[in-house]
CSV table of C-alpha atoms and ligand atoms in Angstrom, one decimal:
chain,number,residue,atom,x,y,z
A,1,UNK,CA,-25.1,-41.4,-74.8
A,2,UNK,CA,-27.2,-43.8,-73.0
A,3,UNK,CA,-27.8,-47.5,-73.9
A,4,UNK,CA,-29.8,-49.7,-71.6
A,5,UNK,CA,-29.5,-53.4,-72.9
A,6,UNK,CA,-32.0,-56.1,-71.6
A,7,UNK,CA,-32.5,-54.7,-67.9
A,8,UNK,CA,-34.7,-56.2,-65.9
A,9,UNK,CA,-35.2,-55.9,-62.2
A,10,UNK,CA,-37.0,-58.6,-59.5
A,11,UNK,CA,-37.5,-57.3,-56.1
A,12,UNK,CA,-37.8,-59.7,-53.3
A,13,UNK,CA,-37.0,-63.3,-53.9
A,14,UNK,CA,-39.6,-67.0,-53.4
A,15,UNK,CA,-43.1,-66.3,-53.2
A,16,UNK,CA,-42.7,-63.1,-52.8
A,17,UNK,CA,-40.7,-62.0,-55.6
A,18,UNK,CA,-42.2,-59.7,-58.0
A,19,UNK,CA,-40.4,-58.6,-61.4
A,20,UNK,CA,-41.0,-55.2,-62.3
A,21,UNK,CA,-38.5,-54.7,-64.9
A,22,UNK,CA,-39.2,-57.5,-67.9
A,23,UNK,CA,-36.2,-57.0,-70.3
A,24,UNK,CA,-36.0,-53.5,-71.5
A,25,UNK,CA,-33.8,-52.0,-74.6
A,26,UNK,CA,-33.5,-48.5,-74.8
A,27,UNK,CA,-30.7,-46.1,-76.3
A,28,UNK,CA,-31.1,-42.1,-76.0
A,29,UNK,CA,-29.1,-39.9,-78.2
A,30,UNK,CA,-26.8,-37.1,-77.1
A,31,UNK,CA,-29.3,-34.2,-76.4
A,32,UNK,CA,-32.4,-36.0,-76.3
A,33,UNK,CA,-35.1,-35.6,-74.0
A,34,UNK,CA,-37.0,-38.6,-73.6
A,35,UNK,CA,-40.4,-38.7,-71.1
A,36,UNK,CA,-41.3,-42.4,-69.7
A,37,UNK,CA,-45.1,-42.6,-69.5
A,38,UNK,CA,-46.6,-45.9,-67.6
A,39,UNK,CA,-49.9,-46.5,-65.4
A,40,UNK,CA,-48.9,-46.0,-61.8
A,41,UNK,CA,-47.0,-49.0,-60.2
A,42,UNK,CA,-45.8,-50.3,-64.0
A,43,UNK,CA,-42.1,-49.8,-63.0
A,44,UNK,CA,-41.1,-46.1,-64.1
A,45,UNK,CA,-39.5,-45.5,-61.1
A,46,UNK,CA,-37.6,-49.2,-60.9
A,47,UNK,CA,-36.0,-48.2,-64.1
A,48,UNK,CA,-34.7,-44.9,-63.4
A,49,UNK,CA,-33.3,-46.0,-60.3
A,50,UNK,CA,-31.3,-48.7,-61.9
A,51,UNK,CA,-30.0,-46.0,-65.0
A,52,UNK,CA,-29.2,-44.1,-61.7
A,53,UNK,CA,-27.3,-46.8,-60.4
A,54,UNK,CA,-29.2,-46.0,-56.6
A,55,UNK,CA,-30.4,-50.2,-57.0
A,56,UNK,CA,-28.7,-52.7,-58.6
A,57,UNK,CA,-30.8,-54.6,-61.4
A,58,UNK,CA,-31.0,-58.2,-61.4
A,59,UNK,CA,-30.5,-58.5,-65.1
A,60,UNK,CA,-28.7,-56.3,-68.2
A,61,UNK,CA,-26.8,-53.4,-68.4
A,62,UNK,CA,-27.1,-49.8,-68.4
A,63,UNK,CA,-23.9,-47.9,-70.2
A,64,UNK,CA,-23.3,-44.2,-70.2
A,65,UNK,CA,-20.8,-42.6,-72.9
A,66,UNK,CA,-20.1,-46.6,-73.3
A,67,UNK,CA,-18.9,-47.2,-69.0
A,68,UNK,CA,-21.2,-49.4,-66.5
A,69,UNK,CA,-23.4,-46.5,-64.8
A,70,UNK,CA,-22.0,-47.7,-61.8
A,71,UNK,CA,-18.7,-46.7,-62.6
A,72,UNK,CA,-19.7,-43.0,-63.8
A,73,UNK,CA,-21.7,-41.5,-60.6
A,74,UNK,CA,-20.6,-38.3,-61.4
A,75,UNK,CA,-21.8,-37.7,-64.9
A,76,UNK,CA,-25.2,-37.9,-64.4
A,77,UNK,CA,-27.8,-35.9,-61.6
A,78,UNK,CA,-31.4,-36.9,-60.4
A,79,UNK,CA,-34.1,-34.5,-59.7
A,80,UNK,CA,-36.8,-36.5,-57.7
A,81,UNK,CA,-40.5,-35.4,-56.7
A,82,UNK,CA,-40.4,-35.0,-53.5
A,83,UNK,CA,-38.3,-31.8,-53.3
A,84,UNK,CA,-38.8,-31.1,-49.6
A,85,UNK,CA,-37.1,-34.3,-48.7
A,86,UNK,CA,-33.9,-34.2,-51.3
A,87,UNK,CA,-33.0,-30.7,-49.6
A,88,UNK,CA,-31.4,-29.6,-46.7
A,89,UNK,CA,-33.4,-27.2,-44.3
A,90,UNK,CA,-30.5,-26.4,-42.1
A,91,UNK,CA,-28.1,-25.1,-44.9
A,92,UNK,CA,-28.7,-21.8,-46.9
A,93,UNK,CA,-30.1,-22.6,-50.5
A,94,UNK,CA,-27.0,-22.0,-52.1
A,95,UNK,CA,-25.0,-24.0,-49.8
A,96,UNK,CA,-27.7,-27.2,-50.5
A,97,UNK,CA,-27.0,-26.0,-54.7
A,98,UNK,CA,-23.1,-26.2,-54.1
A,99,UNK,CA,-22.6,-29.0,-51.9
A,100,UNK,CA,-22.4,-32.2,-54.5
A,101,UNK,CA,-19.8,-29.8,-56.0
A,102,UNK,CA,-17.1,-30.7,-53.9
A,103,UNK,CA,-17.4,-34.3,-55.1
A,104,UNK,CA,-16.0,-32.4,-58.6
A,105,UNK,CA,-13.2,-30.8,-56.3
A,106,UNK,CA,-14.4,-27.4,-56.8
A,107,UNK,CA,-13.1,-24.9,-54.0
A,108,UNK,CA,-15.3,-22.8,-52.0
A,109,UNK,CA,-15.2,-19.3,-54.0
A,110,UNK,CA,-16.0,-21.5,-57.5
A,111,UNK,CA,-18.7,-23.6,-55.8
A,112,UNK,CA,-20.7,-20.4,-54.8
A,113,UNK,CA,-19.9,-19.0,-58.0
A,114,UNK,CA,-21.4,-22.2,-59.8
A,115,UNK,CA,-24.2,-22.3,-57.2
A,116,UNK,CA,-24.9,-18.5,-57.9
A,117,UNK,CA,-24.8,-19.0,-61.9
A,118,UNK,CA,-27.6,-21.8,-61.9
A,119,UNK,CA,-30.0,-20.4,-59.4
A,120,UNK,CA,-29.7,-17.3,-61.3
A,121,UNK,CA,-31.1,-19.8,-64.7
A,122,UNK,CA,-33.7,-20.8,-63.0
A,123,UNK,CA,-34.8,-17.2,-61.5
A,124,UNK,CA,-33.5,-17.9,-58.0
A,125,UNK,CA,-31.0,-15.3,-58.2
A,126,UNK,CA,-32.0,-13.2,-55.0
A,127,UNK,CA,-33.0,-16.4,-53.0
A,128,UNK,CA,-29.3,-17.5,-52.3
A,129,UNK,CA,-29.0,-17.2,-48.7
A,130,UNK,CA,-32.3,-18.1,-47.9
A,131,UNK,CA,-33.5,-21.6,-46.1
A,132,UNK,CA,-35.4,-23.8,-48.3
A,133,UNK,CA,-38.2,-23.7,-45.6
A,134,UNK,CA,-38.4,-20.0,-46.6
A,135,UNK,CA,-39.7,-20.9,-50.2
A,136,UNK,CA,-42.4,-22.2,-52.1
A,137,UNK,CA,-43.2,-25.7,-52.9
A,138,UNK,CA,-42.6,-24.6,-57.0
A,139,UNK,CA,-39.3,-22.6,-55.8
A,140,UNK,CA,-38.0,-25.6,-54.1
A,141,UNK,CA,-38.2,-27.8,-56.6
A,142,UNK,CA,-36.2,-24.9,-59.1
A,143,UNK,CA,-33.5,-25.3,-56.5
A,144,UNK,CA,-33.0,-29.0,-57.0
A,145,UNK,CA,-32.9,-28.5,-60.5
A,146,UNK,CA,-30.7,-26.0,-60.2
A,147,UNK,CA,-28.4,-28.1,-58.0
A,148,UNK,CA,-28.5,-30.5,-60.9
A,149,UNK,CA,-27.6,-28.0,-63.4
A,150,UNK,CA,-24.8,-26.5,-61.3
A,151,UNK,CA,-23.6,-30.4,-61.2
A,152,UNK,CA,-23.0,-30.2,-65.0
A,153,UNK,CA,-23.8,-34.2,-65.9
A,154,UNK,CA,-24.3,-35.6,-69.0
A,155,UNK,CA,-27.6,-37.3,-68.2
A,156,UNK,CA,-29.9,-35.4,-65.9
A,157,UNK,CA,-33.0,-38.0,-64.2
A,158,UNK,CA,-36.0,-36.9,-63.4
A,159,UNK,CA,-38.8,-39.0,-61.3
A,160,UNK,CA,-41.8,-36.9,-61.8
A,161,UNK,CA,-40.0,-33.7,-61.2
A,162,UNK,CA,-43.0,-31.7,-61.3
A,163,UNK,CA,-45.9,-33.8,-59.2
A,164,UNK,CA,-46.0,-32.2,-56.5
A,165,UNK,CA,-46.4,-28.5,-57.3
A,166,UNK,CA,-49.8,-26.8,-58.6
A,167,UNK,CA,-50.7,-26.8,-62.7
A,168,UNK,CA,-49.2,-23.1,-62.9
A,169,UNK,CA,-46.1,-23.3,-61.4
A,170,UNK,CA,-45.9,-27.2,-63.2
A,171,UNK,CA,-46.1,-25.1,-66.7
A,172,UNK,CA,-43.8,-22.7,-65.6
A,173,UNK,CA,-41.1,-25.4,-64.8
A,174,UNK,CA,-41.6,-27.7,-67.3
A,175,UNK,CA,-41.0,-24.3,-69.6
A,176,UNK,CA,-38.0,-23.5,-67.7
A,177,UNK,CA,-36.6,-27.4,-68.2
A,178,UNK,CA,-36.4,-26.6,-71.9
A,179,UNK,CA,-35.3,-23.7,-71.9
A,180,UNK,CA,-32.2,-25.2,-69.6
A,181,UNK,CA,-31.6,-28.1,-72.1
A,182,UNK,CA,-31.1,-26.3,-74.9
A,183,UNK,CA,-28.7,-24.5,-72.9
A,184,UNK,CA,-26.9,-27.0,-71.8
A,185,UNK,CA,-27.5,-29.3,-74.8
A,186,UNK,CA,-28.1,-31.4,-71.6
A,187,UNK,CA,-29.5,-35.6,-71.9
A,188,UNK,CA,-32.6,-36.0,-70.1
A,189,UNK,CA,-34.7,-38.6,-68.8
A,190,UNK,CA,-37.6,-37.7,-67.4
A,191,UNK,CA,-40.3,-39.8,-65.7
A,192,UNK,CA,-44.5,-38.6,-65.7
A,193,UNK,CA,-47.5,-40.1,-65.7
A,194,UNK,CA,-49.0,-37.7,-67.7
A,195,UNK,CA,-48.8,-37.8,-71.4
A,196,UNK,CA,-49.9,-34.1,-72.0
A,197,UNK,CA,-46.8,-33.3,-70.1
A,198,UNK,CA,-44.3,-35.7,-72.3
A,199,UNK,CA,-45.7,-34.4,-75.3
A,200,UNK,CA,-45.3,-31.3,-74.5
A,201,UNK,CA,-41.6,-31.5,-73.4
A,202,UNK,CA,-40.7,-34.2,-74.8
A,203,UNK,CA,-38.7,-35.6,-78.5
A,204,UNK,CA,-39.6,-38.5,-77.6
A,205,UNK,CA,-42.2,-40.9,-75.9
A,206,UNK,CA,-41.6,-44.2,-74.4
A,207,UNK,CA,-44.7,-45.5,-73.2
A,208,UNK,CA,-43.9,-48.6,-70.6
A,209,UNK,CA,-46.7,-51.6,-70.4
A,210,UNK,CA,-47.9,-53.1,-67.3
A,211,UNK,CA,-46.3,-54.5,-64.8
A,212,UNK,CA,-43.4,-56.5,-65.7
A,213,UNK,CA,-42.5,-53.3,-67.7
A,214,UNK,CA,-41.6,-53.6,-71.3
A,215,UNK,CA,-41.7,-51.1,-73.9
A,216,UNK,CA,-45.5,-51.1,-75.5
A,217,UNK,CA,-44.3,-47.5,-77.4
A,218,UNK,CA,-42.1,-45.1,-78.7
A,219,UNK,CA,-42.7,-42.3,-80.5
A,220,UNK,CA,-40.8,-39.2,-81.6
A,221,UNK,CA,-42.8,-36.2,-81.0
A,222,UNK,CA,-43.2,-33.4,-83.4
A,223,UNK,CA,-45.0,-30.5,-81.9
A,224,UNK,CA,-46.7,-28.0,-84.7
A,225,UNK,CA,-45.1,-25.0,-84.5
A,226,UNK,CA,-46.8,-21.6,-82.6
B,1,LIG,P1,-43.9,-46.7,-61.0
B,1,LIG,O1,-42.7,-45.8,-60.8
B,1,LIG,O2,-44.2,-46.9,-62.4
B,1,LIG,O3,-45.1,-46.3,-60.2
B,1,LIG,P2,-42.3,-48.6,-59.5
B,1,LIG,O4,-41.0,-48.8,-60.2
B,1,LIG,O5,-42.3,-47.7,-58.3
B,1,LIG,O6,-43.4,-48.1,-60.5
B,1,LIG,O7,-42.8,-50.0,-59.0
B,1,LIG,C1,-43.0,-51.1,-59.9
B,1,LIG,C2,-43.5,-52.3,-59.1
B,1,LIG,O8,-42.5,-52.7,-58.3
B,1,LIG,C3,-44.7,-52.0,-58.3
B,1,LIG,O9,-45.5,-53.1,-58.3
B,1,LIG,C4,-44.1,-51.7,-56.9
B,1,LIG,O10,-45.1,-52.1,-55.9
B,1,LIG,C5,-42.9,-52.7,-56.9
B,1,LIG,N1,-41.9,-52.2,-56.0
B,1,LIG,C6,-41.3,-50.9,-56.1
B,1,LIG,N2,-40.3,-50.8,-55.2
B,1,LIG,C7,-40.3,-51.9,-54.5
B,1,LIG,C8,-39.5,-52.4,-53.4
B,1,LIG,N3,-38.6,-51.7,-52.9
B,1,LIG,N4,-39.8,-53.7,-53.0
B,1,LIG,C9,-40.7,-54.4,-53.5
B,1,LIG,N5,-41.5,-54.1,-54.6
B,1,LIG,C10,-41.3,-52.8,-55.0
B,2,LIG,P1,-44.4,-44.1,-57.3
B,2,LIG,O1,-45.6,-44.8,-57.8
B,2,LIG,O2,-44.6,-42.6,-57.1
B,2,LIG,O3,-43.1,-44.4,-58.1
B,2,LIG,P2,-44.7,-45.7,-55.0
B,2,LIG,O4,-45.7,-45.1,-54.1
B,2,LIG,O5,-45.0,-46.9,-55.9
B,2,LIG,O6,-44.0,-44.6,-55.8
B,2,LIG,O7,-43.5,-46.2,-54.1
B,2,LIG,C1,-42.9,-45.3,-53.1
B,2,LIG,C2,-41.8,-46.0,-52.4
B,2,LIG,O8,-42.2,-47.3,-51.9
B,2,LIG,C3,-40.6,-46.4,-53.3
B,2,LIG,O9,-39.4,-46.1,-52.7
B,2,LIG,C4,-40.8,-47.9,-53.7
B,2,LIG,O10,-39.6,-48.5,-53.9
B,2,LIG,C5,-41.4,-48.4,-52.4
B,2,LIG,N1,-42.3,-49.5,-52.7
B,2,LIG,C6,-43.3,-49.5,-53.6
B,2,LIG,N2,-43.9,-50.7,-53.6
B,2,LIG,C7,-43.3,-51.5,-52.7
B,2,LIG,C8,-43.5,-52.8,-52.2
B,2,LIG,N3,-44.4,-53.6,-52.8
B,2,LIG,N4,-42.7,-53.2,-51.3
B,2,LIG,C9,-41.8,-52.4,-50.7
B,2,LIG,N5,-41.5,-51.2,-51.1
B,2,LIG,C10,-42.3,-50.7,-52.1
């Protein structure tokens, strides 16, 4: 599904330049849900930007279904952390879900249908024609990923989807991410710098070294069952 080849990234250029991407192979498998764990500043974000194609690396590749990411912006959504800056607080929360929509050239009546569909998944059914600055911190954040979901990609990003909100509500949507996956058999890439957390929801573990990132780890994860 996903096969990053030899990507590395510099930012800044003389003196100043500093490489925070040191040549990284990676492939995910269709399905997969792959946590990146690092210490703070190691270059988890650098790389998920590049697999999202918002910078351009300086070295390698990153292919989706086998095409330059850069070439397939609409197979794949991000979910960053900051939710109250990736929404808009002058459109109605199902308007902010159904908006990237119209990049797939859905009409109005099947965007609010989609929109409707995937904030009823993440139990945002009743909170459709509400204003994001009506909700929660931990509500917000379900409505980006359900603005993802209602995207349908192949590969959703997430950048520490769940940083910002407080250890319940971070339970209850790391719990709600899996349950979406398997219903979507959906490809995920998700970003924390907590390893309880990508144990705990993810296969798989890569675990990034220091600054210029390369890949110190990775481990498939086999949780005992309940
Ligand atoms: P992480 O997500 O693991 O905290 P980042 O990918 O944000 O790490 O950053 C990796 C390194 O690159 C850090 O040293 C950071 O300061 C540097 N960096 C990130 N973004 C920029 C930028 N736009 N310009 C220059 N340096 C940057
Ligand atoms: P995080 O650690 O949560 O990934 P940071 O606090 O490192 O985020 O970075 C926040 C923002 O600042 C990012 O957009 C990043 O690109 C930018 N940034 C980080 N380090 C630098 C830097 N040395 N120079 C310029 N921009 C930077």
């Amino acid at each position: 599904m996903l096969e990053i080849s030899n990507l590395s990234h510099t930012y800044g250029s003389g003196p100043s330049a500093h490489t925070a991407l040191g040549g990284i192979d990676l492939s995910v498998a269709e399905g997969e849900l792959v946590c990146i764990v690092g210490p703070s500043g190691c270059g988890k974000s650098t790389l998920l930007r590049s697999v999202a194609g918002l910078i351009t690396p300086t070295g390698g590749r990153v292919l989706l279904k086998g095409v330059p990411v850069d070439q397939t912006p609409d197979d794949l959504a991000v979910v960053f952390q900051d939710y109250s800056r990736s929404l808009f607080p002058w459109m109605s929360v199902a308007d902010n879900v159904s908006l990237p929509l119209r990049r797939k050239g859905q009409d109005k009546r099947q965007r609010r249908r989609s929109a409707l569909d995937a904030l009823e998944q993440v139990g945002l059914g009743g909170a459709a024609d509400k204003y994001p600055w009506q909700l929660s911190g931990g509500m917000q954040q379900r409505v980006s990923i359900a603005r993802a979901l209602a995207y349908r990609p192949s590969l959703l990003l997430m950048d520490e989807p769940f940083g910002s909100v407080d250890a319940q509500t971070r339970e209850d949507l790391e719990d709600l991410t899996l349950r979406v996956r398997r219903h979507h058999n959906m490809t995920i890439l998700l970003i924390t710098h907590d390893i309880d957390e990508s144990v705990y929801v993810g296969d798989r573990v890569v675990v990034l070294s220091k600054s210029p990132a390369g890949i110190a780890g990775d481990l498939r994860v086999d949780l005992p069952s309940p």
